[in-house]
Coordinates of C-alpha atoms in Angstrom, one line a residue:
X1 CA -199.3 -79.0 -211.5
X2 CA -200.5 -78.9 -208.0
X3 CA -198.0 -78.7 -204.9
X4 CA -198.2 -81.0 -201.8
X5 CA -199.8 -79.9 -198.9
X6 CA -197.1 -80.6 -196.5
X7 CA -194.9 -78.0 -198.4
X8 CA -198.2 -75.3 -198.6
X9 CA -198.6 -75.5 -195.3
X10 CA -195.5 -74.7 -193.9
X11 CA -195.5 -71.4 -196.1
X12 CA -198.8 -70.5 -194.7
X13 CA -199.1 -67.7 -192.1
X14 CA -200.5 -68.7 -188.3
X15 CA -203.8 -68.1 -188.2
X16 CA -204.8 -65.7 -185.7
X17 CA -207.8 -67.6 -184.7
X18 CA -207.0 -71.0 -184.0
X19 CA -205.4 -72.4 -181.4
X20 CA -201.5 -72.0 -181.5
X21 CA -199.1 -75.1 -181.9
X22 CA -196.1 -75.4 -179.8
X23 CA -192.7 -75.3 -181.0
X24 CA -190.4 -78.3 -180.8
X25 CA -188.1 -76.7 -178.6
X26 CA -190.9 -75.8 -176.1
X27 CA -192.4 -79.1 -176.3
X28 CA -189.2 -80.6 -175.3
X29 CA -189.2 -78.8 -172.0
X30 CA -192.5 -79.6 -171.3
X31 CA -191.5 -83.2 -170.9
X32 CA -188.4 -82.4 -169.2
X33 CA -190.8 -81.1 -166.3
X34 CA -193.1 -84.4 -166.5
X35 CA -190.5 -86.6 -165.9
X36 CA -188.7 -85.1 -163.1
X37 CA -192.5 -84.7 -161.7
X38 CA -193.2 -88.3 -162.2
X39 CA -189.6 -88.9 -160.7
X40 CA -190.1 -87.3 -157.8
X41 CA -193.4 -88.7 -156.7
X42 CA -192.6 -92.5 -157.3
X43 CA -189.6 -92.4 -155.2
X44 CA -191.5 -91.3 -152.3
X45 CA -193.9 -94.2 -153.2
X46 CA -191.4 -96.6 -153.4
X47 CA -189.5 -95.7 -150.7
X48 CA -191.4 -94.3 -147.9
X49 CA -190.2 -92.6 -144.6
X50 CA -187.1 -94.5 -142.8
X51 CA -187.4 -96.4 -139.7
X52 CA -186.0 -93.9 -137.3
X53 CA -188.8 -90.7 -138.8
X54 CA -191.8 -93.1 -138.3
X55 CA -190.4 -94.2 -134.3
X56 CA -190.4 -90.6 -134.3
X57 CA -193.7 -90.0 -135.4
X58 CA -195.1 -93.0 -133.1
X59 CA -193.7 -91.4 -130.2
X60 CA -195.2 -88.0 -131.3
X61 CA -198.5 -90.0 -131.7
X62 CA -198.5 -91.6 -128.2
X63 CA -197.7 -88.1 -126.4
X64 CA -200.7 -86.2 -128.3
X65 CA -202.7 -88.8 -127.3
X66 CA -201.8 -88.9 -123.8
X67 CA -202.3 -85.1 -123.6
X68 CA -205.8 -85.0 -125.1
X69 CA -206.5 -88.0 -122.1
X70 CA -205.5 -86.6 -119.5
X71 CA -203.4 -89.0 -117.3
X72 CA -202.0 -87.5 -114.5
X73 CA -198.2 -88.8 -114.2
X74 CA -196.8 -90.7 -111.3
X75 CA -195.5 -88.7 -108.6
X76 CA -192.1 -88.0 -108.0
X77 CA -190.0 -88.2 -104.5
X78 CA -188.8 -84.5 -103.6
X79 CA -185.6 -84.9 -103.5
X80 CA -183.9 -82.8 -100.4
X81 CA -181.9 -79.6 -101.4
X82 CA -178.5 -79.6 -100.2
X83 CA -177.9 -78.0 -96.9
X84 CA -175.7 -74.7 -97.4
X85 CA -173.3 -74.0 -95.0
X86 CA -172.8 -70.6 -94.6
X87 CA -170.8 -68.4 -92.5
X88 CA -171.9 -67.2 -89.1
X89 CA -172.4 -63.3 -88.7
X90 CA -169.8 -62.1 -86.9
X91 CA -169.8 -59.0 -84.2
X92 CA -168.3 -56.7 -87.5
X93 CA -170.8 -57.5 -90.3
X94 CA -173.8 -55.9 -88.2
X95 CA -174.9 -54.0 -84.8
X96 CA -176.5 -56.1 -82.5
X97 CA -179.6 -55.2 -81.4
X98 CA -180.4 -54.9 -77.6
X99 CA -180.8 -58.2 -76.6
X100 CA -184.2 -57.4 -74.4
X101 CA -186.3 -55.8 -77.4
X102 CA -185.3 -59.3 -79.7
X103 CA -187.2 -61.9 -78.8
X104 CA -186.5 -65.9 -78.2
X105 CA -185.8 -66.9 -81.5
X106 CA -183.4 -63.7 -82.6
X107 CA -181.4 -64.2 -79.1
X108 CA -178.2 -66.1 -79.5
X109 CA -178.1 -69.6 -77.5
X110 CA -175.7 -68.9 -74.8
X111 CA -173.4 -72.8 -74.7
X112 CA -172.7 -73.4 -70.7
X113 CA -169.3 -73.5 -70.6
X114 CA -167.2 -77.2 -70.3
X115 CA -165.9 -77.4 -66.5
X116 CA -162.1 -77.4 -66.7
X117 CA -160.5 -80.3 -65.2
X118 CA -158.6 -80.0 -61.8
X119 CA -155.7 -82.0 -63.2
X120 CA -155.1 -80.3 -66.4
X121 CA -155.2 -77.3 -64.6
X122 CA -153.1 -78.7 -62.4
X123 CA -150.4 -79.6 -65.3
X124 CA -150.7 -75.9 -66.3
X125 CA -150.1 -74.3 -62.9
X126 CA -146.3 -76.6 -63.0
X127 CA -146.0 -75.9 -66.2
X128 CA -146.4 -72.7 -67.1
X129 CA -146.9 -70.9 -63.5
X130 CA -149.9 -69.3 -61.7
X131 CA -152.3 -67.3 -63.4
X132 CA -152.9 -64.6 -60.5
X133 CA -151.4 -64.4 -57.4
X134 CA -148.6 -66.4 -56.3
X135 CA -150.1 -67.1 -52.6
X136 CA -153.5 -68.1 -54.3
X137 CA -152.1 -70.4 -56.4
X138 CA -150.0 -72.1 -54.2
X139 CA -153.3 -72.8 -51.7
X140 CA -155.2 -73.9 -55.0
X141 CA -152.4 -76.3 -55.0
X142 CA -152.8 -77.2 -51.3
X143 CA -155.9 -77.9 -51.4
X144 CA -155.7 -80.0 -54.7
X145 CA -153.3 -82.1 -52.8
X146 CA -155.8 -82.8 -49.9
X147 CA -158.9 -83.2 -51.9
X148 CA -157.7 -85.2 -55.0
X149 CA -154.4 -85.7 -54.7
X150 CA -151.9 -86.5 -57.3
X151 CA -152.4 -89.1 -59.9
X152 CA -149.8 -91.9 -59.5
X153 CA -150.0 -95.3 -60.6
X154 CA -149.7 -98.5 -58.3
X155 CA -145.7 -98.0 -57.4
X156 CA -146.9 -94.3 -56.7
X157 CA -144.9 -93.1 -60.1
X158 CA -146.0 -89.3 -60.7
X159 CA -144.7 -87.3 -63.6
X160 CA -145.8 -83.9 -61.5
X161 CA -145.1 -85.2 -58.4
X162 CA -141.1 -83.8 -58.4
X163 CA -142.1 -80.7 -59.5
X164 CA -144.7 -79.9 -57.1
X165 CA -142.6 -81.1 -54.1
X166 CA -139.8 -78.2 -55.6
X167 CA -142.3 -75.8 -55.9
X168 CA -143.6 -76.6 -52.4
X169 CA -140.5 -76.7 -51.2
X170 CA -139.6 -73.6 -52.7
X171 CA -136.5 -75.3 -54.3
X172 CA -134.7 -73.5 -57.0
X173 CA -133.5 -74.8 -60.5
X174 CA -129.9 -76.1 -60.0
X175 CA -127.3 -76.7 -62.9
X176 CA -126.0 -80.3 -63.2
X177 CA -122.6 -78.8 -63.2
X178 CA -122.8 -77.8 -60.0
X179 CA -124.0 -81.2 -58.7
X180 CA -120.9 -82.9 -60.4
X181 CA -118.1 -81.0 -59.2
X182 CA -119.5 -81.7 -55.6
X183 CA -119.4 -85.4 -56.9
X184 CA -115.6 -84.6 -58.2
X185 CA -114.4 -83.8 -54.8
X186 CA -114.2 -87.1 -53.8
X187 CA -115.4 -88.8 -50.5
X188 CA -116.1 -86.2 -48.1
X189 CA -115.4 -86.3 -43.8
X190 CA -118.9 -88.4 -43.4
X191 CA -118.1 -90.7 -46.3
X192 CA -117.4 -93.5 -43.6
X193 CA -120.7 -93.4 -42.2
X194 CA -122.3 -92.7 -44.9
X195 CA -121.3 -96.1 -46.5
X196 CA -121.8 -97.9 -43.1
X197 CA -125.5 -96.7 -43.5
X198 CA -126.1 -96.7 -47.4
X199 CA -127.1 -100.3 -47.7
X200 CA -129.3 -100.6 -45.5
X201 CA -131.6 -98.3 -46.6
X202 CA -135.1 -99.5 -47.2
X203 CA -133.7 -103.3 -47.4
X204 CA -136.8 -105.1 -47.7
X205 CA -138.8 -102.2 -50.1
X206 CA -139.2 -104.5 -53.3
X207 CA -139.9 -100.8 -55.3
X208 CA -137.1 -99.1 -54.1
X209 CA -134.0 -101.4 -54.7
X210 CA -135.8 -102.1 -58.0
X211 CA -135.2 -98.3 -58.5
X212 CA -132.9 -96.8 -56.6
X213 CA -129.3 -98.1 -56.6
X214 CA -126.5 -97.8 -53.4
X215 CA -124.2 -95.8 -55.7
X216 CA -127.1 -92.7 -56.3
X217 CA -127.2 -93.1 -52.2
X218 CA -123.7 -92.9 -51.8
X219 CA -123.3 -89.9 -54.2
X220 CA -126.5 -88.1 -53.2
X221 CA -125.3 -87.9 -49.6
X222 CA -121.9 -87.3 -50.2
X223 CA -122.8 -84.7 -52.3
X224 CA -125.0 -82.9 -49.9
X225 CA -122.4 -83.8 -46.4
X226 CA -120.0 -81.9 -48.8
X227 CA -122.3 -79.0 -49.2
X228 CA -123.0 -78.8 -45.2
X229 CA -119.4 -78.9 -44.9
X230 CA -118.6 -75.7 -46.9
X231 CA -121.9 -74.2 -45.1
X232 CA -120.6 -74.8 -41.9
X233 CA -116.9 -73.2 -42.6
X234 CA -118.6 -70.0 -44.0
X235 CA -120.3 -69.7 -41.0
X236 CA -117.1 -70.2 -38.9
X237 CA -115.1 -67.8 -41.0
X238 CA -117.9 -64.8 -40.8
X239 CA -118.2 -65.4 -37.0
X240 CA -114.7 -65.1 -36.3
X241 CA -114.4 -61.7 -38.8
X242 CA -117.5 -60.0 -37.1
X243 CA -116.5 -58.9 -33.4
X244 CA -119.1 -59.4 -30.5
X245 CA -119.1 -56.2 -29.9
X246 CA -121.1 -55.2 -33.4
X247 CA -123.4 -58.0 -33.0
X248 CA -124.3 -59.7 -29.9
X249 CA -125.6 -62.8 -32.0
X250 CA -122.3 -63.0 -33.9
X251 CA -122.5 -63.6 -37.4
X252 CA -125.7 -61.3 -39.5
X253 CA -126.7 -64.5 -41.2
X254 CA -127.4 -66.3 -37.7
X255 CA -130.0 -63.4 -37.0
X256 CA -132.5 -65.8 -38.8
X257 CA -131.2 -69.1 -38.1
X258 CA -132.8 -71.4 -35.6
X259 CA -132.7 -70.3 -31.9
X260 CA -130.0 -73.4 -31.3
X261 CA -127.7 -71.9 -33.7
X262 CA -128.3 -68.2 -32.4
X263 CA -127.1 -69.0 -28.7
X264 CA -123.9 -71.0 -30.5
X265 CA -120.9 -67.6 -30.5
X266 CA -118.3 -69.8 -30.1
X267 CA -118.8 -73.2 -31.8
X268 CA -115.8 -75.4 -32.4
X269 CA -114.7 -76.4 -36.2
X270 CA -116.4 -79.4 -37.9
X271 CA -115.4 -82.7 -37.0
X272 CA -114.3 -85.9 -39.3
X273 CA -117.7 -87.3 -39.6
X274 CA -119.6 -84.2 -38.7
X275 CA -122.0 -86.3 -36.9
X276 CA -119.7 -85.5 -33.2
X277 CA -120.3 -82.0 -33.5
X278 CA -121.6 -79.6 -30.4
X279 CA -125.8 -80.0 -30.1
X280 CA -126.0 -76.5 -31.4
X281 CA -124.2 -77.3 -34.4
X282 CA -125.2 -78.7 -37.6
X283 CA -123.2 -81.9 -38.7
X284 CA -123.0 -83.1 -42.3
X285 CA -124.3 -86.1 -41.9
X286 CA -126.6 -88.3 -39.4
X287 CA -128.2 -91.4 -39.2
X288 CA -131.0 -91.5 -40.6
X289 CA -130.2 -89.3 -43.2
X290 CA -130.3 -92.3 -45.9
X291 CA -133.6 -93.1 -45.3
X292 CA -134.7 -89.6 -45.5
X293 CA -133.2 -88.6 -49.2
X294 CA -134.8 -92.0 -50.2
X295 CA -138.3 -91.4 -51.3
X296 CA -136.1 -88.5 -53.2
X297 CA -134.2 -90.6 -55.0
X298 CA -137.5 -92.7 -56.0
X299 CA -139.5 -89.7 -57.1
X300 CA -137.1 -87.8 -58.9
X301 CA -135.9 -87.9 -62.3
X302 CA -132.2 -87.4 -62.1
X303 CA -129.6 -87.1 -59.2
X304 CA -129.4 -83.4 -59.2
X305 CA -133.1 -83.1 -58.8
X306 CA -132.8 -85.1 -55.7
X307 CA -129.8 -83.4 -54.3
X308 CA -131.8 -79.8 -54.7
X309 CA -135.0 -81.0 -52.9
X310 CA -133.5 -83.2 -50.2
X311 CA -131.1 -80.2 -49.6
X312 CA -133.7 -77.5 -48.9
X313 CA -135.8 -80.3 -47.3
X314 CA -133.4 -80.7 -44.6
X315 CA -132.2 -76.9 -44.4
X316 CA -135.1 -75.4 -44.5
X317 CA -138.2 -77.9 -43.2
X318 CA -136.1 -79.9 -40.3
X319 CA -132.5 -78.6 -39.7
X320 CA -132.6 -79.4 -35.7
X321 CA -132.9 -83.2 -37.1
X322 CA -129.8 -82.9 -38.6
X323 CA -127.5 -81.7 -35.9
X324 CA -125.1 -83.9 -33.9
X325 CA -127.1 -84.4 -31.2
X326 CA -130.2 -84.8 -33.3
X327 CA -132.1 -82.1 -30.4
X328 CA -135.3 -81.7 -33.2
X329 CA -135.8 -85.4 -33.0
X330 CA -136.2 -85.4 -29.0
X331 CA -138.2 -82.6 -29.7
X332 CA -140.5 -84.4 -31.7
X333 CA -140.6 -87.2 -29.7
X334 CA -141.4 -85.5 -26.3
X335 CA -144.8 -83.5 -28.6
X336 CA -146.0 -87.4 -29.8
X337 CA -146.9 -88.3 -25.9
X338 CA -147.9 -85.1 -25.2
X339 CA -150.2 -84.4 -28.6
X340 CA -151.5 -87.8 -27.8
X341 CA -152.7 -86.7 -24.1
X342 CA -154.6 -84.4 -25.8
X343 CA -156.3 -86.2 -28.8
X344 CA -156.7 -89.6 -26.6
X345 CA -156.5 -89.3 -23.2
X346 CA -157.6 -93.2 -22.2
X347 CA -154.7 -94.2 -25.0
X348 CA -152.0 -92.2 -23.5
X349 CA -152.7 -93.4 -20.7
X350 CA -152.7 -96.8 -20.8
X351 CA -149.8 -96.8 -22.6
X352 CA -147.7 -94.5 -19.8
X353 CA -149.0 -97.4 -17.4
X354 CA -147.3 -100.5 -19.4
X355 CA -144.3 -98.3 -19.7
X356 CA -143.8 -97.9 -23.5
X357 CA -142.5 -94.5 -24.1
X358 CA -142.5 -92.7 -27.4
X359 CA -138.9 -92.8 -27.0
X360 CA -139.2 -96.4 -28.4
X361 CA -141.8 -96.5 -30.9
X362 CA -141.8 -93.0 -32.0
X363 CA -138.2 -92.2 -32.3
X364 CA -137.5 -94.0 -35.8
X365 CA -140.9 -92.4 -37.2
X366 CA -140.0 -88.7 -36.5
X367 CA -136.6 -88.9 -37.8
X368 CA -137.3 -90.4 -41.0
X369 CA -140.6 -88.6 -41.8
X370 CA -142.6 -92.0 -41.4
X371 CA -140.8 -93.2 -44.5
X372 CA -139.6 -96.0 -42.3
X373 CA -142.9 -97.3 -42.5
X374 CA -143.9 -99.0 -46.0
X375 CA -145.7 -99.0 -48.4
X376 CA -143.6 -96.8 -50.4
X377 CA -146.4 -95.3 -52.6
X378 CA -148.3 -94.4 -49.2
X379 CA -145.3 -92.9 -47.7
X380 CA -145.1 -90.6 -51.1
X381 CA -149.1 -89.3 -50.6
X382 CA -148.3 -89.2 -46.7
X383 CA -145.2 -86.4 -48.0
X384 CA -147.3 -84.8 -50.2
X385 CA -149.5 -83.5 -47.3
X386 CA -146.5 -82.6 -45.4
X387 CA -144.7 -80.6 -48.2
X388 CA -148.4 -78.8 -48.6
X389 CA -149.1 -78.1 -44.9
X390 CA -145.6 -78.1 -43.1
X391 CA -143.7 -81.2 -41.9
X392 CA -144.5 -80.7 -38.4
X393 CA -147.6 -82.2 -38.7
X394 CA -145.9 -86.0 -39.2
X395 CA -145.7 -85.7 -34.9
X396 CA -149.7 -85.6 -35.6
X397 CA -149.4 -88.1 -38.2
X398 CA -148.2 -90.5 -35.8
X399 CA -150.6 -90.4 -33.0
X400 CA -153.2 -90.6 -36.0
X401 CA -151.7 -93.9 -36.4
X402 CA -151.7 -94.8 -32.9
X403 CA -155.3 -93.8 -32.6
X404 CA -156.2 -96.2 -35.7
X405 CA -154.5 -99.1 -33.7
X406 CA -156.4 -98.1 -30.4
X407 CA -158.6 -100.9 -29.9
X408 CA -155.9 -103.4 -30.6
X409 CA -153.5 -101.5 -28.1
X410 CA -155.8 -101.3 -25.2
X411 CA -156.6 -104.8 -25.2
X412 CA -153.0 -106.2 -25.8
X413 CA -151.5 -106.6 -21.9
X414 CA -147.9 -105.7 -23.7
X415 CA -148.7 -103.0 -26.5
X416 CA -145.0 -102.5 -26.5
X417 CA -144.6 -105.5 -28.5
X418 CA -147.3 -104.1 -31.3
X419 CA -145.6 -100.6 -31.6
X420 CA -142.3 -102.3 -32.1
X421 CA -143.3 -101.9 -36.1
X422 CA -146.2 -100.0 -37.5
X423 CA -149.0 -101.5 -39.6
X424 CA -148.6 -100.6 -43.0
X425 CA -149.3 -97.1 -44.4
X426 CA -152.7 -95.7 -45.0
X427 CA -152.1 -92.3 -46.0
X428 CA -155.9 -91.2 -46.8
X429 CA -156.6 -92.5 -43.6
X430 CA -154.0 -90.8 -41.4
X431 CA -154.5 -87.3 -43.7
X432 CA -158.1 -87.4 -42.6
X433 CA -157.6 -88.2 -39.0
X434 CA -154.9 -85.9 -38.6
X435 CA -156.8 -82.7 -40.1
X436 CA -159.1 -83.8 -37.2
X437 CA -156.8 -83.8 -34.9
X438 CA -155.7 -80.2 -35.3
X439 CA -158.5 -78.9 -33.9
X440 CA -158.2 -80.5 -30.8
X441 CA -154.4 -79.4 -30.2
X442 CA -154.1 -75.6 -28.5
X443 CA -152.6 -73.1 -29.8
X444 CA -150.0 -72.9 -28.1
X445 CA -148.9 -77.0 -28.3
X446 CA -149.2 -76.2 -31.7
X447 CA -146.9 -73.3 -31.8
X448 CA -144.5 -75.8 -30.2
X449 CA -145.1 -78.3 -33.4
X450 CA -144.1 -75.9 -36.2
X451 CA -141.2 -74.8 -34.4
X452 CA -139.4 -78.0 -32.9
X453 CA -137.6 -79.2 -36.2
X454 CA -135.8 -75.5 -36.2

């Protein structure tokens, strides 16, 4: 009985010759590696790359290709680099050289200095005082007032103008108290005539009565006729406790008053209205008076300011125009016809021979300063040359005037009737001619000028 061959052979020993058959198990991961092979590769057949890694490899195409041509790109604009600002070197961060071994372009550019205005210069020398000397600054100020003059508007408002005046005037601060218990008193011995006078003052000035009301007249004067008054008895009590014997001249303080009050030992006590006193004496009050405090009273801010400056302006600048018998005015008066002799002798002349005096055209004009004569504003420019270079040089002021009328006066047959009333005002005009006109005058005649209103 033979046996199958299928059951021979698997009892038969592997031949060491032939070639070797795989086992089932290894044969089974042989296919296991095909098929993920053949997996793997017809995916990426099917599939392909995804949009976004072929624009990718496009655009990695065109560059390449650009690069192997050559193209030269457009050209871009330069765009500016920000300017740095950076600090300047100061003197502390580094020596600096000599300045004549560095040349142009190391040497610092020296900036011409901006000229400082004569009117803010002006504010600070009110404000704040002078810089150097006193006397220097007060002829800067002078001549600032000649040159330039103060800025005003069209009614000849100033806000420096008050202040200058009190510095020129050499006017002190005064306390308002001490204003109001003058006022407090009451009505003083001149308050008669001083209301007889009040309203009358500048009648027909549109500027004034737009400003200035009777009532700051009244007070102002009363104020100051009050002040004279108590003056006046201090003076009469020292005199009678100082013997003649220890001082010919009386009172000390009458050593440096004016040379009317020196020669006055025994002057009689004040009068009701002050204004009947003895020649030598002061009064408290004469006419005239009211038209002098007014440009005051238009200029200044407030009362008291008015009442200091129109006090030391009449104390100090014309107290012989004050006194009863008014012996400054005359003064005055007599030096216009004689000044005018001597600045125009045809003029003077001509006028002596139609008999108009200065007694009658310049009487009115000395007394009140030439604020008798409008325009307002041009009387407050006239004043400012007056407070800068002395009051006595209104008697100049007015042949100035006279001089600019000449040609009308010498042909008029009665000039009398022209002077009875000035022109108007022209204050440049008359400041001009009258700085002129000092040269002409001698010294002496002029020695008579700043002296008169003592």
């Amino acid at each position: 009985m033979t046996s199958s061959p299928s059951k021979n052979a698997s009892h038969l020993p592997p031949s060491s010759t032939g070639p070797q058959l795989a086992s089932p198990r290894s044969l089974g991961r042989l296919r296991k590696q095909k098929s993920a092979h053949q997996l793997s590769s017809n995916h990426a057949a099917l599939n392909g790359p995804s949009l976004i890694s072929q624009q990718r490899q496009l655009q990695q195409r065109n560059t390449s290709i650009s690069q192997t041509t050559l193209i030269p790109p457009p050209p871009v604009p330069a765009i500016p680099s920000p300017q740095k600002h950076t600090r300047a070197r100061s003197n502390s961060d580094a020596v600096v050289p000599n300045p004549v071994n560095v040349g142009p372009s190391l040497r610092r550019n020296q900036v011409p200095k901006k000229p400082v205005d004569a009117k803010d210069e002006l504010r600070s020398l009110v404000r704040h005082g002078p810089r150097s000397d006193v006397p220097d600054a007060l002829q800067s100020l002078r001549h600032w007032i000649l040159v330039d003059g103060l800025e005003a508007d069209n009614d000849g408002m100033s806000d420096l103008r008050i202040y200058v005046w009190l510095i020129l005037l050499n006017a002190p601060p005064l306390s308002t108290d001490i204003y109001l218990d003058l006022i407090r008193r009451g009505p003083s011995p001149a308050y008669a005539k001083i209301r007889n006078d009040t309203h009358r003052t500048l009648m027909t000035n549109v500027l004034f009565q737009r400003r200035v009301r009777e009532n700051s007249i009244i007070r102002l004067l009363n104020a100051v006729a009050w002040k004279l008054h108590d003056a006046k008895s201090d003076r009469l009590t020292d005199s009678g406790r100082t013997t003649n014997a220890s001082n010919e001249l009386g009172s000390p303080e009458l050593q440096h008053a004016s040379p009317a009050i020196k020669h006055a030992k025994g002057a009689s006590t004040a009068t009701n209205d002050g204004s009947e006193a003895g020649a030598s004496e002061p009064g408290i009050y004469v006419q005239g008076m009211n038209v002098l405090c007014a440009p005051f009273l238009y200029t200044c801010r407030t009362e008291p300011q008015a009442f200091i400056a129109f006090y030391h302006f009449i104390t100090r600048e014309c107290p012989g125009y004050i006194r009863g018998a008014m012996d400054g005015v005359h003064k005055g008066v007599a030096l216009v016809e004689r000044c005018l002799t001597v600045a125009d002798a045809r003029l003077s002349a001509h006028l002596t021979s139609k008999g108009v005096n200065a007694q009658i055209y310049a009487f009115a004009s000395v007394l009140t300063m030439s604020a008798c004569t409008p325009p307002l504003p041009e009387v407050l420019l006239l004043w400012d040359f007056l407070f800068a270079y002395g009051s006595h040089l209104n008697i100049l002021c007015i042949c100035s005037q006279l001089m600019m009328m000449r040609e009308e006066l010498l042909t008029d047959p009665s000039p009398g009737k022209l002077l009875r009333s000035f022109p108007p005002l022209q204050a440049k005009e008359i400041i001009a001619l009258t700085v002129n006109l000092v040269r002409k005058i001698p010294s002496d005649l002029y020695e008579e000028l700043v002296h008169h209103a003592e």
